[in-house]
Structure formats: C-alpha cells, structure tokens
Amino acid sequence: MKKSFFSFFLVLFLCGSVFAQEEDSQEKDNSINAQFTEMIEDANNYQEYKVVKQFKLNQLQKNTVQELEGLNKTIKASSDTIQNQRKEIAKLQQKLDETNEDLANITQEKDDIQFLGVATNKGTYQTTMWVIILTLVLILLFFIYKFKNSNVLTKEARKNLAENEADFEEFRKMSLEKQQKLGRMLQDEKNKQANKS
C-alpha cells in the first residue's frame, strides 16, 4: 500500500515537472525543445501518466540553465561592446570637432602658417588636415558599422531570451494546471477511500 502510494506521488511529481511541446520535424538538434520531446518519448507509461527518469530530468534542467547562462553572457558581452563603441564614438566626435575648430582658426591666419615650428604653405596644411579628418570620419563610420552589427546581435539575443522566457512561462502555467488537476484527482480518490471506510 505504502509502495503504491509512494509510486503514485512520484508519478504526480514527475508529471507536474514535464510538459509536451511540438517537435520541429525539419531540425534534429540539441535544443531545449528537442530535449523535452526526446525525454517525453523515452518516458515509460504508468496508467495514463508518463514516468521520466530522474537523471534525464536533471540533465534537462542543467542544459536549460546552461543555455540561459550562455544567452545572458552573450547579452552582457554585446552590451559591453556597445558601451565601449559609444565611448569611442564620443571621443572621435570630440576629436573631429576639435579638428574642425582648429581648421577654422587656421583659415583666418596668413598664407604661411607655423606648423610644428616650420613655415608651411596654407594649401599643404589644409590638405594634411583634410587627410586627418577623412581618416577620423572613416574610423567613425567603421565604429558606427560595428555598433549597428552589435546592435543587431543584441536584438537577436534579446528576442531569443524573450522567446525562452515565454516558453518557460507557458511551461510553468501548464505544470501548475497539471499539478492542480492531479491534486484534485488525488483528493477525490482520498474522499472515495474515506467514504468506503
């Protein structure tokens, strides 16, 4: 009696921890969804319940945690990259502003300009300054390009995280419903047993 009672509670607990998801027939991968499907397919039947091996349940939990940790690391790395690129862009913008200001001041001076202690033709000086500005602009464009690419990766990571959170919330709701249903069934059985006694 105690053994069957214990088995019944074990089945109730395991059923409350597992839910069914559709298997993507086109992909045979090691995703969380595929692991859930495999675990359910490999589970033994006990009456109308599925009995899942404890080590498979533990492995699935471990894999889910690792997947979430990996996504969190990717998001943090992308955020750090974006912050660094914003700082670099601000520095480059400041340098570009300073260069433009210097250029405006120089155009107001004589044709011969003292540049590094040497008298230089104004045309040569302006050419040099424009090369520096173009280099800075190219660097700025490069960092903007990198920033946009990082932003795309961050959005994808956030989207994946949101999908995982939605899946987890759905799993939690389904598990709660199953636990409540099984609890009611158990209470009904207890009531029947009490009425028989």
PDB file of C-alpha atoms in Angstrom:
ATOM      1  CA  MET A   1       0.000   0.000   0.000  1.00  0.00           C
ATOM      2  CA  LYS A   2       2.769   2.435   1.001  1.00  0.00           C
ATOM      3  CA  LYS A   3       4.830   1.479  -2.042  1.00  0.00           C
ATOM      4  CA  SER A   4       1.964   2.088  -4.483  1.00  0.00           C
ATOM      5  CA  PHE A   5       1.084   5.306  -2.645  1.00  0.00           C
ATOM      6  CA  PHE A   6       4.706   6.476  -2.949  1.00  0.00           C
ATOM      7  CA  SER A   7       4.754   5.494  -6.650  1.00  0.00           C
ATOM      8  CA  PHE A   8       1.561   7.443  -7.215  1.00  0.00           C
ATOM      9  CA  PHE A   9       3.077  10.599  -5.630  1.00  0.00           C
ATOM     10  CA  LEU A  10       6.286  10.121  -7.608  1.00  0.00           C
ATOM     11  CA  VAL A  11       4.274   9.943 -10.826  1.00  0.00           C
ATOM     12  CA  LEU A  12       2.309  13.050  -9.810  1.00  0.00           C
ATOM     13  CA  PHE A  13       5.519  14.954  -9.125  1.00  0.00           C
ATOM     14  CA  LEU A  14       7.190  13.926 -12.367  1.00  0.00           C
ATOM     15  CA  CYS A  15       4.122  14.682 -14.428  1.00  0.00           C
ATOM     16  CA  GLY A  16       3.920  18.122 -12.880  1.00  0.00           C
ATOM     17  CA  SER A  17       7.519  18.815 -13.962  1.00  0.00           C
ATOM     18  CA  VAL A  18       7.180  17.849 -17.646  1.00  0.00           C
ATOM     19  CA  PHE A  19       5.088  19.278 -20.467  1.00  0.00           C
ATOM     20  CA  ALA A  20       4.718  18.430 -24.160  1.00  0.00           C
ATOM     21  CA  GLN A  21       5.980  20.666 -26.948  1.00  0.00           C
ATOM     22  CA  GLU A  22       5.862  20.225 -30.713  1.00  0.00           C
ATOM     23  CA  GLU A  23       8.991  18.733 -32.261  1.00  0.00           C
ATOM     24  CA  ASP A  24      10.397  20.596 -35.207  1.00  0.00           C
ATOM     25  CA  SER A  25      10.489  17.871 -37.839  1.00  0.00           C
ATOM     26  CA  GLN A  26      12.934  19.754 -40.054  1.00  0.00           C
ATOM     27  CA  GLU A  27      15.681  20.130 -37.455  1.00  0.00           C
ATOM     28  CA  LYS A  28      17.286  17.367 -35.445  1.00  0.00           C
ATOM     29  CA  ASP A  29      19.234  19.400 -32.918  1.00  0.00           C
ATOM     30  CA  ASN A  30      20.134  19.540 -29.253  1.00  0.00           C
ATOM     31  CA  SER A  31      17.814  22.441 -28.411  1.00  0.00           C
ATOM     32  CA  ILE A  32      15.784  22.560 -25.219  1.00  0.00           C
ATOM     33  CA  ASN A  33      12.623  21.779 -27.191  1.00  0.00           C
ATOM     34  CA  ALA A  34      14.246  18.697 -28.766  1.00  0.00           C
ATOM     35  CA  GLN A  35      15.445  17.536 -25.353  1.00  0.00           C
ATOM     36  CA  PHE A  36      11.932  17.869 -23.904  1.00  0.00           C
ATOM     37  CA  THR A  37      10.496  15.895 -26.805  1.00  0.00           C
ATOM     38  CA  GLU A  38      13.116  13.175 -26.504  1.00  0.00           C
ATOM     39  CA  MET A  39      12.586  12.923 -22.746  1.00  0.00           C
ATOM     40  CA  ILE A  40       8.809  12.562 -23.199  1.00  0.00           C
ATOM     41  CA  GLU A  41       9.203   9.994 -25.970  1.00  0.00           C
ATOM     42  CA  ASP A  42      11.661   7.952 -23.883  1.00  0.00           C
ATOM     43  CA  ALA A  43       9.447   8.108 -20.799  1.00  0.00           C
ATOM     44  CA  ASN A  44       7.679   4.984 -19.553  1.00  0.00           C
ATOM     45  CA  ASN A  45       3.913   4.867 -19.216  1.00  0.00           C
ATOM     46  CA  TYR A  46       2.216   4.344 -15.882  1.00  0.00           C
ATOM     47  CA  GLN A  47      -1.527   4.223 -16.295  1.00  0.00           C
ATOM     48  CA  GLU A  48      -2.208   7.454 -18.201  1.00  0.00           C
ATOM     49  CA  TYR A  49       0.937   9.162 -16.884  1.00  0.00           C
ATOM     50  CA  LYS A  50       4.459   9.447 -18.211  1.00  0.00           C
ATOM     51  CA  VAL A  51       7.281   8.430 -15.865  1.00  0.00           C
ATOM     52  CA  VAL A  52      10.514  10.264 -16.593  1.00  0.00           C
ATOM     53  CA  LYS A  53      13.890   9.096 -15.404  1.00  0.00           C
ATOM     54  CA  GLN A  54      15.340  11.388 -12.758  1.00  0.00           C
ATOM     55  CA  PHE A  55      18.740  11.734 -14.441  1.00  0.00           C
ATOM     56  CA  LYS A  56      17.084  12.849 -17.718  1.00  0.00           C
ATOM     57  CA  LEU A  57      15.075  15.451 -15.830  1.00  0.00           C
ATOM     58  CA  ASN A  58      18.235  16.672 -14.064  1.00  0.00           C
ATOM     59  CA  GLN A  59      20.165  16.776 -17.349  1.00  0.00           C
ATOM     60  CA  LEU A  60      17.391  18.779 -18.986  1.00  0.00           C
ATOM     61  CA  GLN A  61      17.411  21.242 -16.102  1.00  0.00           C
ATOM     62  CA  LYS A  62      21.203  21.575 -16.342  1.00  0.00           C
ATOM     63  CA  ASN A  63      21.056  22.121 -20.121  1.00  0.00           C
ATOM     64  CA  THR A  64      18.325  24.743 -19.745  1.00  0.00           C
ATOM     65  CA  VAL A  65      20.323  26.635 -17.128  1.00  0.00           C
ATOM     66  CA  GLN A  66      23.451  26.481 -19.304  1.00  0.00           C
ATOM     67  CA  GLU A  67      21.507  27.758 -22.305  1.00  0.00           C
ATOM     68  CA  LEU A  68      20.130  30.701 -20.309  1.00  0.00           C
ATOM     69  CA  GLU A  69      23.560  31.490 -18.860  1.00  0.00           C
ATOM     70  CA  GLY A  70      25.044  31.458 -22.354  1.00  0.00           C
ATOM     71  CA  LEU A  71      22.390  33.848 -23.596  1.00  0.00           C
ATOM     72  CA  ASN A  72      22.969  36.148 -20.613  1.00  0.00           C
ATOM     73  CA  LYS A  73      26.728  36.162 -21.295  1.00  0.00           C
ATOM     74  CA  THR A  74      26.097  37.000 -24.952  1.00  0.00           C
ATOM     75  CA  ILE A  75      23.799  39.854 -23.979  1.00  0.00           C
ATOM     76  CA  LYS A  76      26.315  41.208 -21.458  1.00  0.00           C
ATOM     77  CA  ALA A  77      29.171  40.969 -23.979  1.00  0.00           C
ATOM     78  CA  SER A  78      27.081  42.780 -26.593  1.00  0.00           C
ATOM     79  CA  SER A  79      26.144  45.486 -24.078  1.00  0.00           C
ATOM     80  CA  ASP A  80      29.791  45.955 -23.099  1.00  0.00           C
ATOM     81  CA  THR A  81      30.788  46.219 -26.760  1.00  0.00           C
ATOM     82  CA  ILE A  82      28.079  48.807 -27.396  1.00  0.00           C
ATOM     83  CA  GLN A  83      29.176  50.876 -24.384  1.00  0.00           C
ATOM     84  CA  ASN A  84      32.819  50.784 -25.496  1.00  0.00           C
ATOM     85  CA  GLN A  85      31.869  51.774 -29.024  1.00  0.00           C
ATOM     86  CA  ARG A  86      29.740  54.656 -27.768  1.00  0.00           C
ATOM     87  CA  LYS A  87      32.682  55.946 -25.731  1.00  0.00           C
ATOM     88  CA  GLU A  88      34.976  55.601 -28.736  1.00  0.00           C
ATOM     89  CA  ILE A  89      32.486  57.387 -30.994  1.00  0.00           C
ATOM     90  CA  ALA A  90      32.197  60.222 -28.460  1.00  0.00           C
ATOM     91  CA  LYS A  91      35.996  60.542 -28.356  1.00  0.00           C
ATOM     92  CA  LEU A  92      36.198  60.536 -32.151  1.00  0.00           C
ATOM     93  CA  GLN A  93      33.415  63.105 -32.382  1.00  0.00           C
ATOM     94  CA  GLN A  94      35.237  65.293 -29.886  1.00  0.00           C
ATOM     95  CA  LYS A  95      38.463  64.935 -31.887  1.00  0.00           C
ATOM     96  CA  LEU A  96      36.613  65.746 -35.104  1.00  0.00           C
ATOM     97  CA  ASP A  97      35.067  68.858 -33.525  1.00  0.00           C
ATOM     98  CA  GLU A  98      38.470  69.972 -32.262  1.00  0.00           C
ATOM     99  CA  THR A  99      39.998  69.406 -35.688  1.00  0.00           C
ATOM    100  CA  ASN A 100      37.278  71.421 -37.378  1.00  0.00           C
ATOM    101  CA  GLU A 101      37.740  74.235 -34.879  1.00  0.00           C
ATOM    102  CA  ASP A 102      41.477  74.239 -35.467  1.00  0.00           C
ATOM    103  CA  LEU A 103      40.906  74.313 -39.203  1.00  0.00           C
ATOM    104  CA  ALA A 104      38.556  77.304 -38.911  1.00  0.00           C
ATOM    105  CA  ASN A 105      41.127  79.213 -36.821  1.00  0.00           C
ATOM    106  CA  ILE A 106      43.924  78.478 -39.260  1.00  0.00           C
ATOM    107  CA  THR A 107      41.997  79.655 -42.320  1.00  0.00           C
ATOM    108  CA  GLN A 108      41.838  83.104 -40.709  1.00  0.00           C
ATOM    109  CA  GLU A 109      45.629  83.365 -40.443  1.00  0.00           C
ATOM    110  CA  LYS A 110      48.274  84.263 -43.033  1.00  0.00           C
ATOM    111  CA  ASP A 111      49.167  82.143 -46.037  1.00  0.00           C
ATOM    112  CA  ASP A 112      52.275  80.895 -44.293  1.00  0.00           C
ATOM    113  CA  ILE A 113      51.456  79.046 -41.132  1.00  0.00           C
ATOM    114  CA  GLN A 114      53.772  77.863 -38.405  1.00  0.00           C
ATOM    115  CA  PHE A 115      53.180  74.125 -38.277  1.00  0.00           C
ATOM    116  CA  LEU A 116      55.380  72.218 -35.860  1.00  0.00           C
ATOM    117  CA  GLY A 117      57.804  75.086 -35.893  1.00  0.00           C
ATOM    118  CA  VAL A 118      58.125  75.099 -39.692  1.00  0.00           C
ATOM    119  CA  ALA A 119      56.576  77.623 -42.030  1.00  0.00           C
ATOM    120  CA  THR A 120      54.164  75.694 -44.214  1.00  0.00           C
ATOM    121  CA  ASN A 121      52.080  76.612 -47.208  1.00  0.00           C
ATOM    122  CA  LYS A 122      48.430  77.008 -46.330  1.00  0.00           C
ATOM    123  CA  GLY A 123      47.358  74.600 -49.120  1.00  0.00           C
ATOM    124  CA  THR A 124      49.678  71.864 -47.834  1.00  0.00           C
ATOM    125  CA  TYR A 125      48.484  72.397 -44.301  1.00  0.00           C
ATOM    126  CA  GLN A 126      44.845  72.189 -45.360  1.00  0.00           C
ATOM    127  CA  THR A 127      45.495  69.012 -47.346  1.00  0.00           C
ATOM    128  CA  THR A 128      47.112  67.429 -44.289  1.00  0.00           C
ATOM    129  CA  MET A 129      44.210  68.430 -42.083  1.00  0.00           C
ATOM    130  CA  TRP A 130      41.674  67.031 -44.546  1.00  0.00           C
ATOM    131  CA  VAL A 131      43.503  63.723 -44.644  1.00  0.00           C
ATOM    132  CA  ILE A 132      43.308  63.559 -40.846  1.00  0.00           C
ATOM    133  CA  ILE A 133      39.612  64.457 -40.912  1.00  0.00           C
ATOM    134  CA  LEU A 134      38.840  61.868 -43.578  1.00  0.00           C
ATOM    135  CA  THR A 135      40.744  59.264 -41.582  1.00  0.00           C
ATOM    136  CA  LEU A 136      38.740  60.139 -38.487  1.00  0.00           C
ATOM    137  CA  VAL A 137      35.486  60.039 -40.462  1.00  0.00           C
ATOM    138  CA  LEU A 138      36.401  56.618 -41.860  1.00  0.00           C
ATOM    139  CA  ILE A 139      37.182  55.430 -38.354  1.00  0.00           C
ATOM    140  CA  LEU A 140      33.891  56.898 -37.145  1.00  0.00           C
ATOM    141  CA  LEU A 141      31.999  55.136 -39.960  1.00  0.00           C
ATOM    142  CA  PHE A 142      33.771  51.897 -39.092  1.00  0.00           C
ATOM    143  CA  PHE A 143      32.682  52.175 -35.452  1.00  0.00           C
ATOM    144  CA  ILE A 144      29.134  53.071 -36.465  1.00  0.00           C
ATOM    145  CA  TYR A 145      29.088  49.967 -38.669  1.00  0.00           C
ATOM    146  CA  LYS A 146      30.403  47.847 -35.791  1.00  0.00           C
ATOM    147  CA  PHE A 147      27.851  49.406 -33.444  1.00  0.00           C
ATOM    148  CA  LYS A 148      24.978  48.558 -35.791  1.00  0.00           C
ATOM    149  CA  ASN A 149      26.174  44.969 -36.140  1.00  0.00           C
ATOM    150  CA  SER A 150      26.455  44.645 -32.377  1.00  0.00           C
ATOM    151  CA  ASN A 151      23.001  46.157 -32.013  1.00  0.00           C
ATOM    152  CA  VAL A 152      21.560  43.518 -34.366  1.00  0.00           C
ATOM    153  CA  LEU A 153      23.211  40.761 -32.305  1.00  0.00           C
ATOM    154  CA  THR A 154      21.863  42.277 -29.113  1.00  0.00           C
ATOM    155  CA  LYS A 155      18.340  42.445 -30.537  1.00  0.00           C
ATOM    156  CA  GLU A 156      18.563  38.801 -31.628  1.00  0.00           C
ATOM    157  CA  ALA A 157      19.819  37.773 -28.190  1.00  0.00           C
ATOM    158  CA  ARG A 158      17.004  39.718 -26.503  1.00  0.00           C
ATOM    159  CA  LYS A 159      14.469  38.167 -28.871  1.00  0.00           C
ATOM    160  CA  ASN A 160      15.797  34.680 -28.077  1.00  0.00           C
ATOM    161  CA  LEU A 161      15.706  35.458 -24.376  1.00  0.00           C
ATOM    162  CA  ALA A 162      12.117  36.724 -24.633  1.00  0.00           C
ATOM    163  CA  GLU A 163      11.110  33.555 -26.500  1.00  0.00           C
ATOM    164  CA  ASN A 164      12.788  31.387 -23.850  1.00  0.00           C
ATOM    165  CA  GLU A 165      11.054  33.325 -21.094  1.00  0.00           C
ATOM    166  CA  ALA A 166       7.705  32.946 -22.865  1.00  0.00           C
ATOM    167  CA  ASP A 167       8.294  29.198 -23.268  1.00  0.00           C
ATOM    168  CA  PHE A 168       9.244  28.922 -19.617  1.00  0.00           C
ATOM    169  CA  GLU A 169       6.136  30.873 -18.537  1.00  0.00           C
ATOM    170  CA  GLU A 170       3.947  28.599 -20.657  1.00  0.00           C
ATOM    171  CA  PHE A 171       5.676  25.553 -19.153  1.00  0.00           C
ATOM    172  CA  ARG A 172       5.134  26.926 -15.652  1.00  0.00           C
ATOM    173  CA  LYS A 173       1.425  27.556 -16.291  1.00  0.00           C
ATOM    174  CA  MET A 174       0.911  24.105 -17.792  1.00  0.00           C
ATOM    175  CA  SER A 175       2.770  22.489 -14.907  1.00  0.00           C
ATOM    176  CA  LEU A 176       0.666  24.368 -12.373  1.00  0.00           C
ATOM    177  CA  GLU A 177      -2.537  23.322 -14.126  1.00  0.00           C
ATOM    178  CA  LYS A 178      -1.407  19.688 -14.190  1.00  0.00           C
ATOM    179  CA  GLN A 179      -0.444  19.791 -10.536  1.00  0.00           C
ATOM    180  CA  GLN A 180      -3.808  21.294  -9.608  1.00  0.00           C
ATOM    181  CA  LYS A 181      -5.660  18.727 -11.712  1.00  0.00           C
ATOM    182  CA  LEU A 182      -3.695  15.855 -10.216  1.00  0.00           C
ATOM    183  CA  GLY A 183      -4.188  17.295  -6.746  1.00  0.00           C
ATOM    184  CA  ARG A 184      -7.943  17.357  -7.288  1.00  0.00           C
ATOM    185  CA  MET A 185      -7.862  13.788  -8.578  1.00  0.00           C
ATOM    186  CA  LEU A 186      -5.856  12.713  -5.556  1.00  0.00           C
ATOM    187  CA  GLN A 187      -8.277  14.475  -3.215  1.00  0.00           C
ATOM    188  CA  ASP A 188     -11.203  12.789  -4.996  1.00  0.00           C
ATOM    189  CA  GLU A 189      -9.501   9.408  -4.522  1.00  0.00           C
ATOM    190  CA  LYS A 190      -8.895  10.182  -0.854  1.00  0.00           C
ATOM    191  CA  ASN A 191     -12.539  11.169  -0.451  1.00  0.00           C
ATOM    192  CA  LYS A 192     -13.664   7.947  -2.149  1.00  0.00           C
ATOM    193  CA  GLN A 193     -11.387   5.908   0.098  1.00  0.00           C
ATOM    194  CA  ALA A 194     -12.668   7.782   3.145  1.00  0.00           C
ATOM    195  CA  ASN A 195     -16.292   7.163   2.107  1.00  0.00           C
ATOM    196  CA  LYS A 196     -15.604   3.437   1.622  1.00  0.00           C
ATOM    197  CA  SER A 197     -14.094   3.162   5.083  1.00  0.00           C
TER     198      SER A 197
END
